[in-house]
Short mmCIF file of N, CA and C in Angstrom, two decimals:
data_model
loop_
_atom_site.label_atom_id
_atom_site.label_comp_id
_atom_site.label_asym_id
_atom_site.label_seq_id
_atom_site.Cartn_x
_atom_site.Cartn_y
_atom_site.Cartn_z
N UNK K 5 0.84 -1.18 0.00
CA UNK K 5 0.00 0.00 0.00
C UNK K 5 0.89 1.25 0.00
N UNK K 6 0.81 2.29 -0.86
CA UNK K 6 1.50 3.38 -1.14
C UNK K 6 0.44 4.54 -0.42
N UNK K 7 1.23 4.72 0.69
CA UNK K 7 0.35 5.89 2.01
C UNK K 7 0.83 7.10 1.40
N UNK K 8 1.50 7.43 0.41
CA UNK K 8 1.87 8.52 0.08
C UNK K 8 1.02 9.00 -1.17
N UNK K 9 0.24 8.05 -1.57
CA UNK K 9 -0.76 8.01 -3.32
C UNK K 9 -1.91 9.34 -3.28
N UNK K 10 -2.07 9.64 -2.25
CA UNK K 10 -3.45 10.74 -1.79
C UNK K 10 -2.62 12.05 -1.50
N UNK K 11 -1.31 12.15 -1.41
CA UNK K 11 -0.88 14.06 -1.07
C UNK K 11 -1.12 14.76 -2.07
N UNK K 12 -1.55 15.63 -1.63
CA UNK K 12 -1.70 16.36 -2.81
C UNK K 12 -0.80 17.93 -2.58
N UNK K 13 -0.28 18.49 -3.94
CA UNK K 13 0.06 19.35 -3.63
C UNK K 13 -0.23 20.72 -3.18
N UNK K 14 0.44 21.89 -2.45
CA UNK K 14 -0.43 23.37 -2.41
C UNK K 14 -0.77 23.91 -2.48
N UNK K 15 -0.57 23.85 -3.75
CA UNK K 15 -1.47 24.90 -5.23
C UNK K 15 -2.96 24.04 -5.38
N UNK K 16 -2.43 22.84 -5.03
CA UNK K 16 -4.09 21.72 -5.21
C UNK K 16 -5.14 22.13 -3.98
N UNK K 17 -4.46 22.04 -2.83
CA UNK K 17 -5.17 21.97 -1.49
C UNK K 17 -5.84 24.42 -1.69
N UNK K 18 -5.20 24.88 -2.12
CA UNK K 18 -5.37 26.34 -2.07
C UNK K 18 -6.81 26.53 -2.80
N UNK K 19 -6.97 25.40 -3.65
CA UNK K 19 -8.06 25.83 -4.93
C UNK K 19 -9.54 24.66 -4.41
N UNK K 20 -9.41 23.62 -3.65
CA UNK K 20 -10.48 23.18 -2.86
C UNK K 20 -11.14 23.85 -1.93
N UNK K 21 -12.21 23.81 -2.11
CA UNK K 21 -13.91 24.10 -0.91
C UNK K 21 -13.11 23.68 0.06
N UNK K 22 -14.00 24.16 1.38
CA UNK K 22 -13.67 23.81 2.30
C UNK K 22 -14.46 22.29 2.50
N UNK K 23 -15.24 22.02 2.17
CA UNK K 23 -15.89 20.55 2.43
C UNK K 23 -15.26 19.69 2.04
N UNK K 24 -14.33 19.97 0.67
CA UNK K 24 -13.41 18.91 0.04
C UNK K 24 -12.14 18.86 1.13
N UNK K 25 -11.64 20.28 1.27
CA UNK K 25 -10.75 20.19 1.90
C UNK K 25 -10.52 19.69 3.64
N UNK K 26 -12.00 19.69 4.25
CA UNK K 26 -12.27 18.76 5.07
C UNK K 26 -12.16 17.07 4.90
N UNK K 27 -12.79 16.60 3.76
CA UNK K 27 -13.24 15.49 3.13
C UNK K 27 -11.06 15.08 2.85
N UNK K 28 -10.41 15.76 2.10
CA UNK K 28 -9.27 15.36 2.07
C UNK K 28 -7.99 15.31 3.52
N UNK K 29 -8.84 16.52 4.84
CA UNK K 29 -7.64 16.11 5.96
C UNK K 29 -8.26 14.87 6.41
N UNK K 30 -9.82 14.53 6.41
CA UNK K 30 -10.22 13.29 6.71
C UNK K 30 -9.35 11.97 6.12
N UNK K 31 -9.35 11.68 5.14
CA UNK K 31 -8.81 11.25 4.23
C UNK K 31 -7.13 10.88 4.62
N UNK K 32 -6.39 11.87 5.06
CA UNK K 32 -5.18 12.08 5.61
C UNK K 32 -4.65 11.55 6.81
N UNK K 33 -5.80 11.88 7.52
CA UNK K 33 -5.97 11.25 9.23
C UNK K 33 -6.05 9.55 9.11
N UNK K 34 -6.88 9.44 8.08
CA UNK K 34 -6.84 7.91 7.77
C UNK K 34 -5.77 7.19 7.72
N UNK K 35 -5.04 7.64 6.67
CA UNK K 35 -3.76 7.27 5.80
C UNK K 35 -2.79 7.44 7.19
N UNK K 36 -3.02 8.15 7.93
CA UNK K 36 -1.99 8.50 9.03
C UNK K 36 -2.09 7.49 10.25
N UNK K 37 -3.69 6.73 10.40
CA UNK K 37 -3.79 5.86 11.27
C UNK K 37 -3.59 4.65 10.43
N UNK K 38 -4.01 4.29 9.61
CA UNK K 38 -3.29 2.98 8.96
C UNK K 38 -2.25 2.89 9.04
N UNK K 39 -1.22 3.81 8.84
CA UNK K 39 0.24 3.92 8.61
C UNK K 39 0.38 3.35 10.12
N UNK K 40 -0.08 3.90 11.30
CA UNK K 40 0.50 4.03 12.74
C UNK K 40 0.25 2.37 12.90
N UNK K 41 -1.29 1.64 12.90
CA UNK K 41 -1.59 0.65 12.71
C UNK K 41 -0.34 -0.61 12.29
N UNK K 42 -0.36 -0.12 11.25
CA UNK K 42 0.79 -1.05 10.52
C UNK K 42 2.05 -1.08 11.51
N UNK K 43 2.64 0.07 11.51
CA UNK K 43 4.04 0.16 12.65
C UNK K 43 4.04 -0.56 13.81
N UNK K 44 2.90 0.14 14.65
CA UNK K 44 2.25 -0.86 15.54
C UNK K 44 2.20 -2.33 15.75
N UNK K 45 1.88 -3.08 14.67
CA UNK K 45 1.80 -4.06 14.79
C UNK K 45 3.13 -4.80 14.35
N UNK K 46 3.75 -4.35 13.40
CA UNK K 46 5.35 -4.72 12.80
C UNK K 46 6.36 -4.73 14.60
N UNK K 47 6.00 -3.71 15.19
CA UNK K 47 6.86 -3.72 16.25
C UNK K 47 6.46 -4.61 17.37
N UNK K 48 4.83 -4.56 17.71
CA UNK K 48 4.58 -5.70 18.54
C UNK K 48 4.82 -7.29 17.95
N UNK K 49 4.91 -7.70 17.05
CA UNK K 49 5.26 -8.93 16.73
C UNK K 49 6.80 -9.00 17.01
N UNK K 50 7.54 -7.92 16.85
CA UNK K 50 8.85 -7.74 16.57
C UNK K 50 9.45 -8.37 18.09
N UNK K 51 8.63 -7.44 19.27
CA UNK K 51 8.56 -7.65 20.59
C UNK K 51 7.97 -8.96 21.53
N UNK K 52 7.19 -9.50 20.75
CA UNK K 52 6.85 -10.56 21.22
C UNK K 52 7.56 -11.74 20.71
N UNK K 53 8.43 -11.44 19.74
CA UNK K 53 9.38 -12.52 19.00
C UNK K 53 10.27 -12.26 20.53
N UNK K 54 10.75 -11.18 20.65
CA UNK K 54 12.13 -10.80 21.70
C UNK K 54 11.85 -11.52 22.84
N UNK K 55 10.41 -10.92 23.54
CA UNK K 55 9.75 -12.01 24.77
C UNK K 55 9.74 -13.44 24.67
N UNK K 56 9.48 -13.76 23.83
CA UNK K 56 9.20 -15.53 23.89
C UNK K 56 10.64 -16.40 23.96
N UNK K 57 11.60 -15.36 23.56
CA UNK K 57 13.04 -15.83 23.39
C UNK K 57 12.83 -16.25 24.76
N UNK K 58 13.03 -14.42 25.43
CA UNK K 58 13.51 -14.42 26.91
C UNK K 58 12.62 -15.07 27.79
N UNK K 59 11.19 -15.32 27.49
CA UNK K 59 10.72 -16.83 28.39
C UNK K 59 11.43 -17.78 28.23
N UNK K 60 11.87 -18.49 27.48
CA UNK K 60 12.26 -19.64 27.31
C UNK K 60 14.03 -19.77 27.69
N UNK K 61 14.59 -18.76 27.81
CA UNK K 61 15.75 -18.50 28.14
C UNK K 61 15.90 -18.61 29.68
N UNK K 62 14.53 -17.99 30.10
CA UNK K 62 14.75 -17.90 31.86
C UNK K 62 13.37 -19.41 31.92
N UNK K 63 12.67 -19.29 31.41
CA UNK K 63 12.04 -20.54 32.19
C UNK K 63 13.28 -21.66 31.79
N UNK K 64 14.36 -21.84 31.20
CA UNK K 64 15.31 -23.02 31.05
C UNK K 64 16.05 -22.87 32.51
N UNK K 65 16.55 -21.30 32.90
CA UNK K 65 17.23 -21.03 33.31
C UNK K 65 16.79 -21.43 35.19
N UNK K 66 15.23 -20.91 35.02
CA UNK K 66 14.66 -21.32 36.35
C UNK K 66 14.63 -22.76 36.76
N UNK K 67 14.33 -24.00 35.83
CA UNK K 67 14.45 -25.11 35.64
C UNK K 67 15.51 -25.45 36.17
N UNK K 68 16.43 -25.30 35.92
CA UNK K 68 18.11 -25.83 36.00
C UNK K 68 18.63 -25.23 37.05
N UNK K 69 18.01 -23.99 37.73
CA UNK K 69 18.19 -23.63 39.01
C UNK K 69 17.73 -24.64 40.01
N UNK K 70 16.82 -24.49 39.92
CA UNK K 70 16.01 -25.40 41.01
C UNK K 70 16.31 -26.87 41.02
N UNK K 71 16.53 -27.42 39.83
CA UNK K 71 17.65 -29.09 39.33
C UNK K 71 18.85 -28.70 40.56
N UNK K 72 19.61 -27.45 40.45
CA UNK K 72 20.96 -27.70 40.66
C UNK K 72 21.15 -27.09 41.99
N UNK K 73 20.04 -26.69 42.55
CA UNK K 73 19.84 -26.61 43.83
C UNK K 73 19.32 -28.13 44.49
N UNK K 74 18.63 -28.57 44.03
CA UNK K 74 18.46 -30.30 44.79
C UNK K 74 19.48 -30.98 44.68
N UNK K 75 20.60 -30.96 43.54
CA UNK K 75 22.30 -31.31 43.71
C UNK K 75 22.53 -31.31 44.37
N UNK K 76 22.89 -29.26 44.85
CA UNK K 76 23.55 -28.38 45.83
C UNK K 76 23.57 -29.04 47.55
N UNK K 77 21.66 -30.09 47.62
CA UNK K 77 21.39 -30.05 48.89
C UNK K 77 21.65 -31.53 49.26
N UNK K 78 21.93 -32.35 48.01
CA UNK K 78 22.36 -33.65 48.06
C UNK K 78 23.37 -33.57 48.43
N UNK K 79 24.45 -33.19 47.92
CA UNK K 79 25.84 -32.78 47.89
C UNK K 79 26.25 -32.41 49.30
N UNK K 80 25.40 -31.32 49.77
CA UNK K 80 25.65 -31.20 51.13
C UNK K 80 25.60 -32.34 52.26
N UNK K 81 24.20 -32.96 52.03
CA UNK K 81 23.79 -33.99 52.62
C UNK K 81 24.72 -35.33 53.07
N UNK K 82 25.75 -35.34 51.48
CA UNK K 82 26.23 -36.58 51.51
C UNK K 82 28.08 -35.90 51.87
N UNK K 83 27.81 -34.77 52.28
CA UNK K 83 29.33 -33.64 52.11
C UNK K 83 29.59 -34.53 53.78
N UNK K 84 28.64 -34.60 54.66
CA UNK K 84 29.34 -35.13 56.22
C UNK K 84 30.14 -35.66 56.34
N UNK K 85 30.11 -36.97 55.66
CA UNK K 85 31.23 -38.15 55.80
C UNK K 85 32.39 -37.95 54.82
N UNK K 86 32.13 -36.79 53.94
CA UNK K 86 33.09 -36.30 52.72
C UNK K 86 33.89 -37.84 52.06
N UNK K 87 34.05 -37.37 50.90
CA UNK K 87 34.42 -38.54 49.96
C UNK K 87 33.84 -38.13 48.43
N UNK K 88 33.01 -38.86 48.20
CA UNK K 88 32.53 -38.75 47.30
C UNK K 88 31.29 -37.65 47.07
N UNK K 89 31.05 -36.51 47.62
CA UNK K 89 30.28 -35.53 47.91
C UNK K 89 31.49 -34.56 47.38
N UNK K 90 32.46 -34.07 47.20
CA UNK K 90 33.06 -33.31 46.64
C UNK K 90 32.55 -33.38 44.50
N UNK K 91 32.37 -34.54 44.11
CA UNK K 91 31.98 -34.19 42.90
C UNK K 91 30.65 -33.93 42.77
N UNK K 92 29.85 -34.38 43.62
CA UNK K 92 27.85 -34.02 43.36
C UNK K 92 28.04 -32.35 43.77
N UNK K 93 28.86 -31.88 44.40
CA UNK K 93 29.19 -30.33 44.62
C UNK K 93 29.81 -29.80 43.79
N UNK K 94 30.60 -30.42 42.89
CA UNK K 94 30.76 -29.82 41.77
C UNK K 94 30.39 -29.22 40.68
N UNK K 95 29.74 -30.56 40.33
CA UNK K 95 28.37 -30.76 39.41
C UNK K 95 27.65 -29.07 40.06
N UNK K 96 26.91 -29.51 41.17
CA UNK K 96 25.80 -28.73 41.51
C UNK K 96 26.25 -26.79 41.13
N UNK K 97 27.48 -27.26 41.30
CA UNK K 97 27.89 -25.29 41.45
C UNK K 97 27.89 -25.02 39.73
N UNK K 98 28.69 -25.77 39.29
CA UNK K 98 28.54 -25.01 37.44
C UNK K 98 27.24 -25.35 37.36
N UNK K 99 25.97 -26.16 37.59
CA UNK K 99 25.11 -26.24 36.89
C UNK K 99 24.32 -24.85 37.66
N UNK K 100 24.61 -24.56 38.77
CA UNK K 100 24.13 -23.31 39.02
C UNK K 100 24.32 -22.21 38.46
N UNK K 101 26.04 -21.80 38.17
CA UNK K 101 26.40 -20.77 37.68
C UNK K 101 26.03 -21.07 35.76
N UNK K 102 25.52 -22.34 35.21
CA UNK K 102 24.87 -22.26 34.17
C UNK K 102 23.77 -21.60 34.07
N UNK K 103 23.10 -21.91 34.73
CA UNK K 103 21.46 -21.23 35.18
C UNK K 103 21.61 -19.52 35.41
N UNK K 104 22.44 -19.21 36.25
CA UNK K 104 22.29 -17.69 36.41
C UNK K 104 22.82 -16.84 35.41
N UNK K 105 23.43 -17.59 34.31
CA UNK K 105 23.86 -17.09 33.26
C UNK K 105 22.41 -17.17 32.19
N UNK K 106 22.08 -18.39 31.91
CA UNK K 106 20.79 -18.27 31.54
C UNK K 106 19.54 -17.24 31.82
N UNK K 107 19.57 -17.14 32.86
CA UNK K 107 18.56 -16.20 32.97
C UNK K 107 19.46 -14.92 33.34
N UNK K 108 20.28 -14.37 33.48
CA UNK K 108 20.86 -13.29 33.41
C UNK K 108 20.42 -12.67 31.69
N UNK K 109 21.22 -13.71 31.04
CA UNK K 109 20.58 -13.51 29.66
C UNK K 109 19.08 -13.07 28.48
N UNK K 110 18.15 -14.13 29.71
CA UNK K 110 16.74 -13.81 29.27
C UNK K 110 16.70 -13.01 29.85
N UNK K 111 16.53 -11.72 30.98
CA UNK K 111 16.12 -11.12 32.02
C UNK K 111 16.85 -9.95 30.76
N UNK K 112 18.02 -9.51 29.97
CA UNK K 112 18.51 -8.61 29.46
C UNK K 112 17.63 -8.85 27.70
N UNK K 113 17.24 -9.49 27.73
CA UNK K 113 16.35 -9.67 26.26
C UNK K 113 14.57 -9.27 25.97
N UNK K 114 14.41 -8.98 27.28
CA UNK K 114 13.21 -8.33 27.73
C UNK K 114 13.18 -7.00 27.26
N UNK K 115 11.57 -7.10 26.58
CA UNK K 115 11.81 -5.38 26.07
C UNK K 115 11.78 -4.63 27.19
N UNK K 116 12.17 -3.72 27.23
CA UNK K 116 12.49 -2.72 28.48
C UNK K 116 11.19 -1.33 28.56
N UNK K 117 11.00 -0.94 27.26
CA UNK K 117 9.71 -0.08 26.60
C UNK K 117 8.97 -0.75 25.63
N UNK K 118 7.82 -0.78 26.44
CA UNK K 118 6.85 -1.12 24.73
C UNK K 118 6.44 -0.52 23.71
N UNK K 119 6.62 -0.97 22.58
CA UNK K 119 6.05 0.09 21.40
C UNK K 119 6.84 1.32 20.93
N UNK K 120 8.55 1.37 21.44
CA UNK K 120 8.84 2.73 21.68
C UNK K 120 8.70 3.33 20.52
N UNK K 121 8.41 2.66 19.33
CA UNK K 121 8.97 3.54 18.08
C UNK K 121 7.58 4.08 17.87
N UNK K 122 6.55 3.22 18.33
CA UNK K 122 5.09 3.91 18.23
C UNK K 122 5.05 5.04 18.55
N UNK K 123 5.24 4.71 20.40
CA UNK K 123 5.35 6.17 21.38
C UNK K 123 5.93 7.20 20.35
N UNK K 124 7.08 7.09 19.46
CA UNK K 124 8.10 8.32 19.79
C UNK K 124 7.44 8.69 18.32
N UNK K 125 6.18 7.96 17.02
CA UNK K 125 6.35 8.54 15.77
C UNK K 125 4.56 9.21 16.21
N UNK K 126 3.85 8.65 17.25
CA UNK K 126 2.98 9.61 17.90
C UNK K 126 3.10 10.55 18.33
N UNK K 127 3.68 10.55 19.36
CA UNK K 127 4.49 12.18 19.71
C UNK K 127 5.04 13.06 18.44
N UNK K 128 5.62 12.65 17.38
CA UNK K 128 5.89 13.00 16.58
C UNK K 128 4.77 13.82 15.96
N UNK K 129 3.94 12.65 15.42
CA UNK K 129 2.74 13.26 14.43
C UNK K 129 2.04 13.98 15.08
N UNK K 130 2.02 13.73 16.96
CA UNK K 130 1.03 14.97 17.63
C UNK K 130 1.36 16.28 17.18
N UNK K 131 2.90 16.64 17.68
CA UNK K 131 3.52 17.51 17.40
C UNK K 131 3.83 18.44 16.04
N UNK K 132 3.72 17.64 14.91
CA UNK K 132 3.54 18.09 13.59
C UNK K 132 2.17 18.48 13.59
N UNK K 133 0.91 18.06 13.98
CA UNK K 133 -0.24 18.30 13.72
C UNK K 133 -0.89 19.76 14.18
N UNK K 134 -0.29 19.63 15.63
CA UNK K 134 -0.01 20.95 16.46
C UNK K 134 0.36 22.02 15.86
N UNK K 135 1.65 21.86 15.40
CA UNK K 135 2.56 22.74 14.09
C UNK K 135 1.73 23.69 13.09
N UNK K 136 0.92 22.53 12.34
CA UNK K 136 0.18 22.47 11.52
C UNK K 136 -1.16 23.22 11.60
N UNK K 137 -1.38 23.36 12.45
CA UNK K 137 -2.96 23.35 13.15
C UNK K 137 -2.94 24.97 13.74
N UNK K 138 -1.82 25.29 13.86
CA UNK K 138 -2.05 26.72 14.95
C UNK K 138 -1.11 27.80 13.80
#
């Protein structure tokens, strides 16, 4: 869709009625919410691609915490008589420091603002309209 097919130029807009020239900012406002529409939605998919990463990054990450914490408490358990409790403590600590890396990771892949490019081309067009308008 070509949102740009309806401008018309100033010599065009100078020589329209005012009903047309109502009938064409109508027209404009349209083209201006479809446009936003579209962005809108290009960026929320964009964002919910980013989210589903970072679920699955930290729900792995929460998983393998909680795995390598029942290690952690075996390990301890069987640490009394020491022997063979030095490797189930081994195990248990990298599979921990795997996990907090994991979700360190998902927790930084989280959108931080939603929609920002929406927010910032609204503000925008408020501001041009404003411009425009006074």
């Amino acid at each position: 869709m070509d949102l740009e097919s309806e401008r018309l130029e100033r010599s065009q807009l100078e020589s329209l009625s005012t009903a047309e020239l109502i009938r064409h900012a109508l027209a404009e406002t349209r083209l201006l919410v479809r446009a936003e529409v579209l962005h809108a939605k290009k960026e929320l998919r964009d964002e919910l691609k980013a989210a589903r990463t970072a679920g699955i990054l930290m729900g792995a990450g929460a998983v393998l915490a909680l795995t390598s914490l029942a290690v952690l408490f075996v390990a301890l358990g069987l640490a009394l008589p020491l022997g063979a409790a030095l490797g189930v403590l081994l195990v248990g600590v990298v599979l921990l420091a795997v996990a907090g890396g994991m979700l360190f990771m998902g927790t930084r892949r989280l959108p931080k603002k939603p929609l920002a490019h929406t927010q910032e081309r609204l503000k925008l067009d408020y501001q041009l309209t404003r411009e425009t308008l006074q």
